[in-house]
Amino acid sequence: VARHHRAVIHSVLWRNILPAAGIGLIIGAALFNFIRSETLAFAYGAFVLLFSTFELSRAVRSVPNKDFSWLQGIFWLLSGGIIQGIYASGGPLTVFYATRKLHDKGNFRSTLSALWLILNIVLLISHILTGKTTMITITSSATLLPAMVVGIIIGERLHNLIPAKAFRIFIFIVLIAAGASLILRLYNH
């Protein structure tokens, strides 16, 4: 975010994405303790898998994206915020919205990175205040920092090399893998 802050589309972030996703985050964080998470996680994984497969087929065929209506945008962003509040993983639903609103891959990446930075700071504060995040979980998470740095470096290089259509296809392949991973993880428990 710091490095590519000029590519953030602030009007889309602050007027469109953050209000709905922020409200969803609050709802999801409140629901976190009351929902049977396995059922919701399976449904979420299946939805992401199916919808990403549909969107991948559209991307491969170069079917142009129509912008979402205001109501459709609210649905995707609110849903993404709710899932972010429950699982800290609402990205796929927000990505569906952003692929229709942010057509330049640099703007897409920077704007969503800024969004997730804001939402995850709020979520982290919430988790610290409710005791879900402790020094033990922070220390455990810190062990992942080297992998994150390597991922950022590789991602930066790939971002500069991959054309826009291939980038869109790559996004949906990653989302398919995320949906399948969630389903398989639940299936193996």
XYZ file of N, CA and C in Angstrom:
567
model
N 0.843 -1.192 0.000
C 0.000 0.000 0.000
C 0.879 1.243 0.000
N 1.903 1.247 0.843
C 2.775 2.416 0.917
C 3.484 2.656 -0.411
N 3.909 1.611 -1.038
C 4.677 1.745 -2.273
C 3.817 2.170 -3.454
N 2.583 1.707 -3.511
C 1.727 1.977 -4.669
C 0.493 2.803 -4.297
N 0.616 3.650 -3.293
C -0.538 4.428 -2.821
C -1.124 5.347 -3.892
N -0.320 5.760 -4.849
C -0.832 6.637 -5.914
C -1.804 5.914 -6.849
N -1.751 4.587 -6.874
C -2.646 3.821 -7.744
C -3.979 3.497 -7.076
N -4.119 3.835 -5.790
C -5.386 3.602 -5.092
C -6.429 4.559 -5.662
N -7.575 4.022 -6.050
C -8.681 4.853 -6.514
C -9.516 5.204 -5.274
N -9.204 6.345 -4.693
C -9.809 6.731 -3.415
C -11.318 6.899 -3.495
N -11.815 7.396 -4.621
C -13.265 7.578 -4.725
C -13.980 6.234 -4.652
N -13.441 5.219 -5.299
C -14.049 3.882 -5.262
C -13.863 3.272 -3.875
N -12.686 3.429 -3.298
C -12.407 2.856 -1.979
C -13.309 3.469 -0.907
N -13.332 4.790 -0.805
C -14.012 5.455 0.302
C -15.517 5.606 0.097
N -15.970 5.743 -1.156
C -17.403 5.932 -1.401
C -18.134 4.638 -1.705
N -17.475 3.727 -2.385
C -18.152 2.511 -2.829
C -17.844 1.305 -1.933
N -16.571 0.982 -1.822
C -16.185 -0.295 -1.223
C -16.211 -0.261 0.305
N -15.509 0.675 0.908
C -15.309 0.653 2.355
C -16.596 0.788 3.174
N -17.538 1.657 2.815
C -18.750 1.736 3.655
C -19.496 0.401 3.762
N -19.775 -0.256 2.637
C -20.523 -1.525 2.675
C -19.682 -2.636 3.295
N -18.405 -2.736 2.886
C -17.542 -3.783 3.446
C -17.311 -3.549 4.937
N -17.217 -2.285 5.355
C -17.028 -1.978 6.777
C -18.230 -2.375 7.620
N -19.428 -2.085 7.122
C -20.650 -2.503 7.837
C -20.704 -4.029 7.900
N -20.385 -4.680 6.777
C -20.353 -6.147 6.762
C -19.347 -6.698 7.749
N -18.178 -6.055 7.855
C -17.142 -6.498 8.794
C -17.675 -6.458 10.229
N -18.372 -5.389 10.587
C -18.931 -5.265 11.937
C -19.957 -6.373 12.179
N -20.828 -6.616 11.193
C -21.832 -7.683 11.321
C -21.139 -9.042 11.453
N -20.159 -9.303 10.598
C -19.447 -10.579 10.639
C -18.705 -10.797 11.939
N -18.055 -9.737 12.452
C -17.336 -9.860 13.720
C -18.315 -10.157 14.860
N -19.511 -9.566 14.798
C -20.524 -9.838 15.822
C -21.060 -11.266 15.706
N -21.203 -11.759 14.481
C -21.727 -13.106 14.258
C -20.701 -14.202 14.545
N -19.435 -13.819 14.593
C -18.335 -14.775 14.730
C -18.564 -15.787 15.849
N -19.122 -15.346 16.959
C -19.321 -16.234 18.114
C -20.630 -17.013 18.081
N -21.515 -16.712 17.131
C -22.848 -17.298 17.155
C -23.162 -18.234 15.997
N -22.302 -18.309 15.015
C -22.604 -19.091 13.810
C -21.854 -20.404 13.838
N -22.517 -21.442 13.403
C -21.838 -22.733 13.235
C -20.930 -22.590 12.016
N -19.672 -22.383 12.258
C -18.750 -21.953 11.213
C -18.515 -22.994 10.125
N -18.605 -24.289 10.431
C -18.337 -25.304 9.418
C -19.360 -25.237 8.284
N -20.625 -25.070 8.624
C -21.675 -25.001 7.607
C -21.487 -23.782 6.723
N -21.261 -22.640 7.351
C -21.063 -21.418 6.591
C -19.795 -21.499 5.747
N -18.734 -22.051 6.290
C -17.473 -22.155 5.553
C -17.632 -23.057 4.332
N -18.351 -24.158 4.476
C -18.572 -25.049 3.332
C -19.379 -24.340 2.250
N -20.456 -23.668 2.646
C -21.294 -22.952 1.680
C -20.490 -21.841 1.004
N -19.693 -21.139 1.772
C -18.855 -20.071 1.231
C -17.828 -20.636 0.244
N -17.157 -21.722 0.619
C -16.170 -22.345 -0.265
C -16.804 -22.833 -1.560
N -17.974 -23.470 -1.456
C -18.667 -23.957 -2.651
C -19.084 -22.799 -3.544
N -19.592 -21.731 -2.940
C -19.994 -20.570 -3.711
C -18.801 -19.960 -4.444
N -17.699 -19.755 -3.740
C -16.498 -19.173 -4.352
C -16.002 -20.068 -5.484
N -15.983 -21.364 -5.270
C -15.529 -22.307 -6.292
C -16.403 -22.221 -7.541
N -17.703 -22.274 -7.376
C -18.613 -22.249 -8.525
C -18.601 -20.897 -9.235
N -18.684 -19.840 -8.471
C -18.731 -18.523 -9.083
C -17.412 -18.184 -9.766
N -16.288 -18.558 -9.157
C -14.981 -18.295 -9.772
C -14.809 -19.084 -11.057
N -15.331 -20.311 -11.088
C -15.272 -21.106 -12.312
C -16.062 -20.419 -13.416
N -17.245 -19.910 -13.084
C -18.065 -19.170 -14.044
C -17.319 -17.935 -14.548
N -16.754 -17.161 -13.628
C -16.032 -15.945 -14.012
C -14.762 -16.267 -14.803
N -14.085 -17.371 -14.469
C -12.909 -17.776 -15.234
C -13.282 -18.079 -16.678
N -14.396 -18.782 -16.871
C -14.815 -19.088 -18.250
C -15.110 -17.798 -19.009
N -15.668 -16.796 -18.332
C -15.920 -15.492 -18.971
C -14.608 -14.787 -19.305
N -13.644 -14.868 -18.404
C -12.356 -14.205 -18.631
C -11.603 -14.848 -19.785
N -11.627 -16.176 -19.840
C -10.933 -16.890 -20.922
C -11.538 -16.526 -22.276
N -12.866 -16.377 -22.309
C -13.559 -16.036 -23.558
C -13.586 -14.532 -23.816
N -12.945 -13.756 -22.955
C -12.892 -12.292 -23.068
C -14.275 -11.639 -23.094
N -15.192 -12.192 -22.308
C -16.520 -11.591 -22.184
C -16.365 -10.332 -21.330
N -16.784 -9.171 -21.860
C -16.607 -7.948 -21.071
C -17.494 -7.941 -19.828
N -16.969 -7.360 -18.775
C -17.723 -7.244 -17.520
C -18.617 -6.022 -17.572
N -19.869 -6.208 -17.212
C -20.774 -5.069 -17.026
C -20.652 -4.648 -15.573
N -20.715 -3.344 -15.351
C -20.645 -2.846 -13.982
C -21.865 -3.335 -13.203
N -21.687 -3.610 -11.927
C -22.804 -4.018 -11.085
C -23.727 -2.827 -10.837
N -24.995 -3.119 -10.642
C -25.921 -2.085 -10.191
C -25.541 -1.710 -8.761
N -26.113 -0.613 -8.271
C -25.824 -0.173 -6.908
C -26.182 -1.276 -5.926
N -27.346 -1.898 -6.105
C -27.809 -2.941 -5.191
C -26.915 -4.189 -5.258
N -26.514 -4.580 -6.466
C -25.610 -5.728 -6.610
C -24.271 -5.432 -5.934
N -23.767 -4.215 -6.115
C -22.507 -3.829 -5.476
C -22.594 -3.903 -3.965
N -23.699 -3.395 -3.400
C -23.905 -3.464 -1.950
C -23.916 -4.925 -1.487
N -24.610 -5.792 -2.240
C -24.675 -7.216 -1.878
C -23.276 -7.818 -1.801
N -22.475 -7.639 -2.853
C -21.140 -8.246 -2.888
C -20.249 -7.692 -1.789
N -20.275 -6.386 -1.607
C -19.382 -5.767 -0.630
C -19.808 -6.054 0.804
N -21.104 -5.995 1.075
C -21.599 -6.322 2.413
C -21.291 -7.782 2.740
N -21.531 -8.669 1.781
C -21.234 -10.096 1.974
C -19.741 -10.314 2.196
N -18.919 -9.641 1.404
C -17.469 -9.750 1.580
C -17.033 -9.274 2.954
N -17.633 -8.181 3.432
C -17.318 -7.683 4.774
C -17.742 -8.645 5.863
N -18.922 -9.251 5.700
C -19.400 -10.218 6.702
C -18.450 -11.409 6.777
N -18.081 -11.948 5.627
C -17.153 -13.085 5.614
C -15.789 -12.662 6.157
N -15.361 -11.428 5.864
C -14.102 -10.924 6.411
C -14.174 -10.890 7.935
N -15.314 -10.470 8.482
C -15.479 -10.411 9.933
C -15.511 -11.779 10.586
N -16.054 -12.764 9.880
C -16.152 -14.112 10.440
C -14.847 -14.888 10.254
N -14.307 -14.861 9.039
C -13.144 -15.700 8.706
C -11.869 -14.932 8.387
N -11.917 -13.599 8.361
C -10.791 -12.790 7.879
C -10.413 -13.232 6.471
N -11.422 -13.565 5.672
C -11.193 -14.107 4.333
C -12.318 -13.719 3.374
N -12.759 -12.472 3.434
C -13.853 -12.037 2.569
C -13.396 -11.575 1.205
N -12.113 -11.753 0.938
C -11.536 -11.272 -0.311
C -12.233 -11.702 -1.584
N -12.574 -12.990 -1.731
C -13.175 -13.404 -3.007
C -14.435 -12.635 -3.379
N -15.304 -12.353 -2.434
C -16.532 -11.638 -2.757
C -16.238 -10.186 -3.121
N -15.288 -9.584 -2.441
C -14.887 -8.221 -2.759
C -14.188 -8.176 -4.110
N -13.417 -9.197 -4.421
C -12.747 -9.280 -5.718
C -13.771 -9.334 -6.853
N -14.869 -10.084 -6.658
C -15.900 -10.132 -7.697
C -16.405 -8.735 -8.006
N -16.632 -7.958 -6.963
C -17.083 -6.576 -7.163
C -15.994 -5.765 -7.865
N -14.779 -5.854 -7.356
C -13.682 -5.022 -7.854
C -13.328 -5.317 -9.304
N -13.505 -6.565 -9.754
C -13.206 -6.866 -11.163
C -14.153 -6.115 -12.099
N -15.319 -5.727 -11.591
C -16.288 -4.970 -12.395
C -16.070 -3.464 -12.288
N -15.423 -3.026 -11.234
C -15.302 -1.595 -10.960
C -13.907 -1.049 -11.261
N -12.886 -1.869 -11.049
C -11.492 -1.437 -11.207
C -10.867 -2.230 -12.344
N -10.760 -1.618 -13.499
C -10.332 -2.352 -14.691
C -8.817 -2.394 -14.870
N -8.115 -1.413 -14.361
C -6.655 -1.408 -14.449
C -6.090 -2.289 -13.340
N -5.187 -3.189 -13.696
C -4.694 -4.140 -12.697
C -3.920 -3.463 -11.570
N -3.242 -2.366 -11.841
C -2.532 -1.640 -10.789
C -3.496 -0.983 -9.823
N -4.550 -0.353 -10.354
C -5.576 0.250 -9.498
C -6.289 -0.824 -8.686
N -6.574 -1.947 -9.322
C -7.241 -3.082 -8.671
C -6.428 -3.535 -7.460
N -5.166 -3.821 -7.694
C -4.299 -4.334 -6.629
C -4.123 -3.318 -5.511
N -3.856 -2.083 -5.843
C -3.585 -1.069 -4.824
C -4.825 -0.720 -4.014
N -5.965 -0.590 -4.689
C -7.194 -0.230 -3.986
C -7.631 -1.349 -3.041
N -7.568 -2.600 -3.505
C -7.944 -3.717 -2.632
C -6.934 -3.906 -1.506
N -5.664 -3.671 -1.776
C -4.659 -3.762 -0.706
C -4.936 -2.733 0.377
N -5.300 -1.520 -0.020
C -5.640 -0.480 0.960
C -6.879 -0.885 1.755
N -7.886 -1.414 1.065
C -9.098 -1.862 1.753
C -8.769 -2.913 2.801
N -8.024 -3.943 2.402
C -7.733 -5.030 3.336
C -6.837 -4.583 4.476
N -5.970 -3.630 4.220
C -5.163 -3.081 5.307
C -6.073 -2.429 6.351
N -7.009 -1.611 5.897
C -7.931 -0.928 6.818
C -8.804 -1.939 7.563
N -9.453 -2.843 6.815
C -10.348 -3.813 7.456
C -9.613 -4.721 8.429
N -8.412 -5.128 8.068
C -7.684 -6.057 8.935
C -7.117 -5.365 10.172
N -6.816 -4.079 10.081
C -6.419 -3.345 11.285
C -7.597 -3.276 12.248
N -8.789 -2.961 11.720
C -10.000 -2.924 12.554
C -10.260 -4.300 13.159
N -10.146 -5.346 12.338
C -10.375 -6.712 12.819
C -9.341 -7.103 13.872
N -8.088 -6.738 13.665
C -7.039 -7.047 14.635
C -7.320 -6.362 15.972
N -7.708 -5.092 15.924
C -8.041 -4.376 17.162
C -9.206 -5.075 17.862
N -10.218 -5.461 17.092
C -11.371 -6.181 17.658
C -10.930 -7.479 18.311
N -10.059 -8.214 17.642
C -9.593 -9.497 18.183
C -8.717 -9.308 19.428
N -7.939 -8.242 19.459
C -7.125 -7.970 20.653
C -8.037 -7.625 21.825
N -9.029 -6.774 21.575
C -9.942 -6.354 22.643
C -10.790 -7.500 23.185
N -11.086 -8.497 22.336
C -11.912 -9.628 22.777
C -11.078 -10.835 23.194
N -9.744 -10.705 23.177
C -8.873 -11.789 23.621
C -8.639 -12.887 22.587
N -9.106 -12.707 21.358
C -8.883 -13.724 20.313
C -7.456 -13.658 19.769
N -6.844 -12.484 19.860
C -5.450 -12.318 19.461
C -4.653 -12.017 20.717
N -3.618 -12.825 20.938
C -2.774 -12.682 22.125
C -1.314 -12.615 21.673
N -0.428 -12.458 22.605
C 1.000 -12.455 22.260
C 1.411 -13.783 21.631
N 0.773 -14.859 22.034
C 1.091 -16.170 21.447
C 0.691 -16.191 19.969
N -0.510 -15.721 19.641
C -0.938 -15.730 18.236
C -0.152 -14.723 17.406
N 0.207 -13.587 18.016
C 1.019 -12.593 17.299
C 2.402 -13.160 17.013
N 3.004 -13.817 18.002
C 4.324 -14.434 17.805
C 4.255 -15.512 16.733
N 3.224 -16.317 16.775
C 3.047 -17.363 15.765
C 2.891 -16.752 14.372
N 2.091 -15.708 14.277
C 1.891 -15.043 12.987
C 3.176 -14.397 12.482
N 3.991 -13.897 13.389
C 5.245 -13.238 13.002
C 6.196 -14.199 12.292
N 6.070 -15.483 12.559
C 6.940 -16.450 11.873
C 6.636 -16.506 10.375
N 5.470 -16.010 9.985
C 5.090 -16.008 8.566
C 5.613 -14.786 7.804
N 6.166 -13.798 8.507
C 6.625 -12.576 7.856
C 7.657 -12.811 6.751
N 8.658 -13.689 6.928
C 9.600 -13.912 5.828
C 8.904 -14.426 4.556
N 7.956 -15.338 4.713
C 7.222 -15.844 3.547
C 6.398 -14.734 2.903
N 5.841 -13.856 3.712
C 5.070 -12.739 3.180
C 5.959 -11.809 2.357
N 7.147 -11.517 2.853
C 8.072 -10.641 2.131
C 8.458 -11.278 0.793
N 8.764 -12.561 0.800
C 9.086 -13.261 -0.446
C 7.883 -13.226 -1.404
N 6.696 -13.436 -0.870
C 5.486 -13.379 -1.687
C 5.273 -12.008 -2.296
N 5.527 -10.956 -1.552
C 5.391 -9.593 -2.076
C 6.380 -9.357 -3.212
N 7.612 -9.794 -3.021
C 8.638 -9.604 -4.058
C 8.258 -10.355 -5.330
N 7.861 -11.606 -5.197
C 7.445 -12.396 -6.361
C 6.201 -11.787 -7.004
N 5.235 -11.390 -6.176
C 4.012 -10.778 -6.686
C 4.274 -9.493 -7.446
N 5.185 -8.667 -6.952
C 5.558 -7.424 -7.642
C 6.104 -7.720 -9.042
N 6.978 -8.687 -9.108
C 7.574 -9.020 -10.416
C 6.539 -9.589 -11.377
N 5.704 -10.486 -10.865
C 4.658 -11.068 -11.711
C 3.656 -10.014 -12.161
N 3.311 -9.105 -11.271
C 2.352 -8.048 -11.608
C 2.845 -7.235 -12.810
N 4.136 -6.961 -12.833
C 4.693 -6.166 -13.923
C 4.817 -6.957 -15.219
N 4.864 -8.278 -15.131
C 5.042 -9.107 -16.322
C 3.733 -9.591 -16.948
N 2.691 -9.733 -16.147
C 1.458 -10.371 -16.614
C 0.541 -9.344 -17.272
N 0.105 -9.612 -18.519
C -0.863 -8.721 -19.175
C -2.215 -8.752 -18.453
N -3.045 -7.737 -18.688
C -4.310 -7.564 -17.961
C -5.220 -8.793 -18.068
N -5.383 -9.365 -19.265
C -6.278 -10.524 -19.415
C -5.746 -11.715 -18.626
N -4.450 -11.961 -18.713
C -3.854 -13.066 -17.964
C -3.974 -12.815 -16.457
N -3.867 -11.560 -16.048
C -4.019 -11.197 -14.639
C -5.422 -11.556 -14.158
N -6.429 -11.208 -14.956
C -7.824 -11.524 -14.599
C -8.034 -13.037 -14.512
N -7.486 -13.773 -15.454
C -7.585 -15.239 -15.440
C -6.891 -15.791 -14.193
N -5.715 -15.260 -13.890
C -4.960 -15.699 -12.720
C -5.753 -15.472 -11.430
N -6.421 -14.322 -11.328
C -7.225 -14.011 -10.135
C -8.261 -15.101 -9.906
N -8.966 -15.498 -10.976
C -10.033 -16.480 -10.804
C -9.491 -17.887 -10.577
N -8.318 -18.191 -11.082
C -7.690 -19.482 -10.776
C -7.337 -19.536 -9.288
N -6.796 -18.436 -8.766
C -6.468 -18.377 -7.339
C -7.737 -18.506 -6.496
N -8.823 -17.851 -6.917
C -10.081 -17.950 -6.172
C -10.654 -19.363 -6.227
N -10.527 -20.038 -7.364
C -10.972 -21.440 -7.463
C -10.183 -22.291 -6.476
N -8.875 -22.081 -6.442
C -8.039 -22.834 -5.504
C -8.428 -22.527 -4.059
N -8.747 -21.266 -3.763
C -9.153 -20.890 -2.396
C -10.463 -21.565 -2.009
N -11.436 -21.557 -2.916
C -12.727 -22.203 -2.631
C -12.565 -23.699 -2.444
N -11.793 -24.326 -3.328
C -11.564 -25.774 -3.225
C -10.807 -26.110 -1.946
N -9.833 -25.293 -1.589
C -9.052 -25.518 -0.372
C -9.935 -25.474 0.867
N -10.838 -24.522 0.900
C -11.745 -24.408 2.045
C -12.640 -25.630 2.159
N -13.174 -26.086 1.036
C -14.043 -27.276 1.038
C -13.244 -28.514 1.465
N -12.043 -28.692 0.906
C -11.228 -29.869 1.229
C -10.792 -29.859 2.694
N -10.477 -28.689 3.212
C -10.063 -28.592 4.616
C -11.207 -29.013 5.531
N -12.419 -28.594 5.204
C -13.586 -28.987 6.003
C -13.890 -30.454 5.830
N -13.729 -30.972 4.616
C -14.003 -32.374 4.321
C -13.032 -33.286 5.085
N -11.781 -32.842 5.231
C -10.767 -33.653 5.914
C -10.885 -33.607 7.440
N -11.726 -32.721 7.961
C -11.920 -32.683 9.418
C -12.993 -33.628 9.740
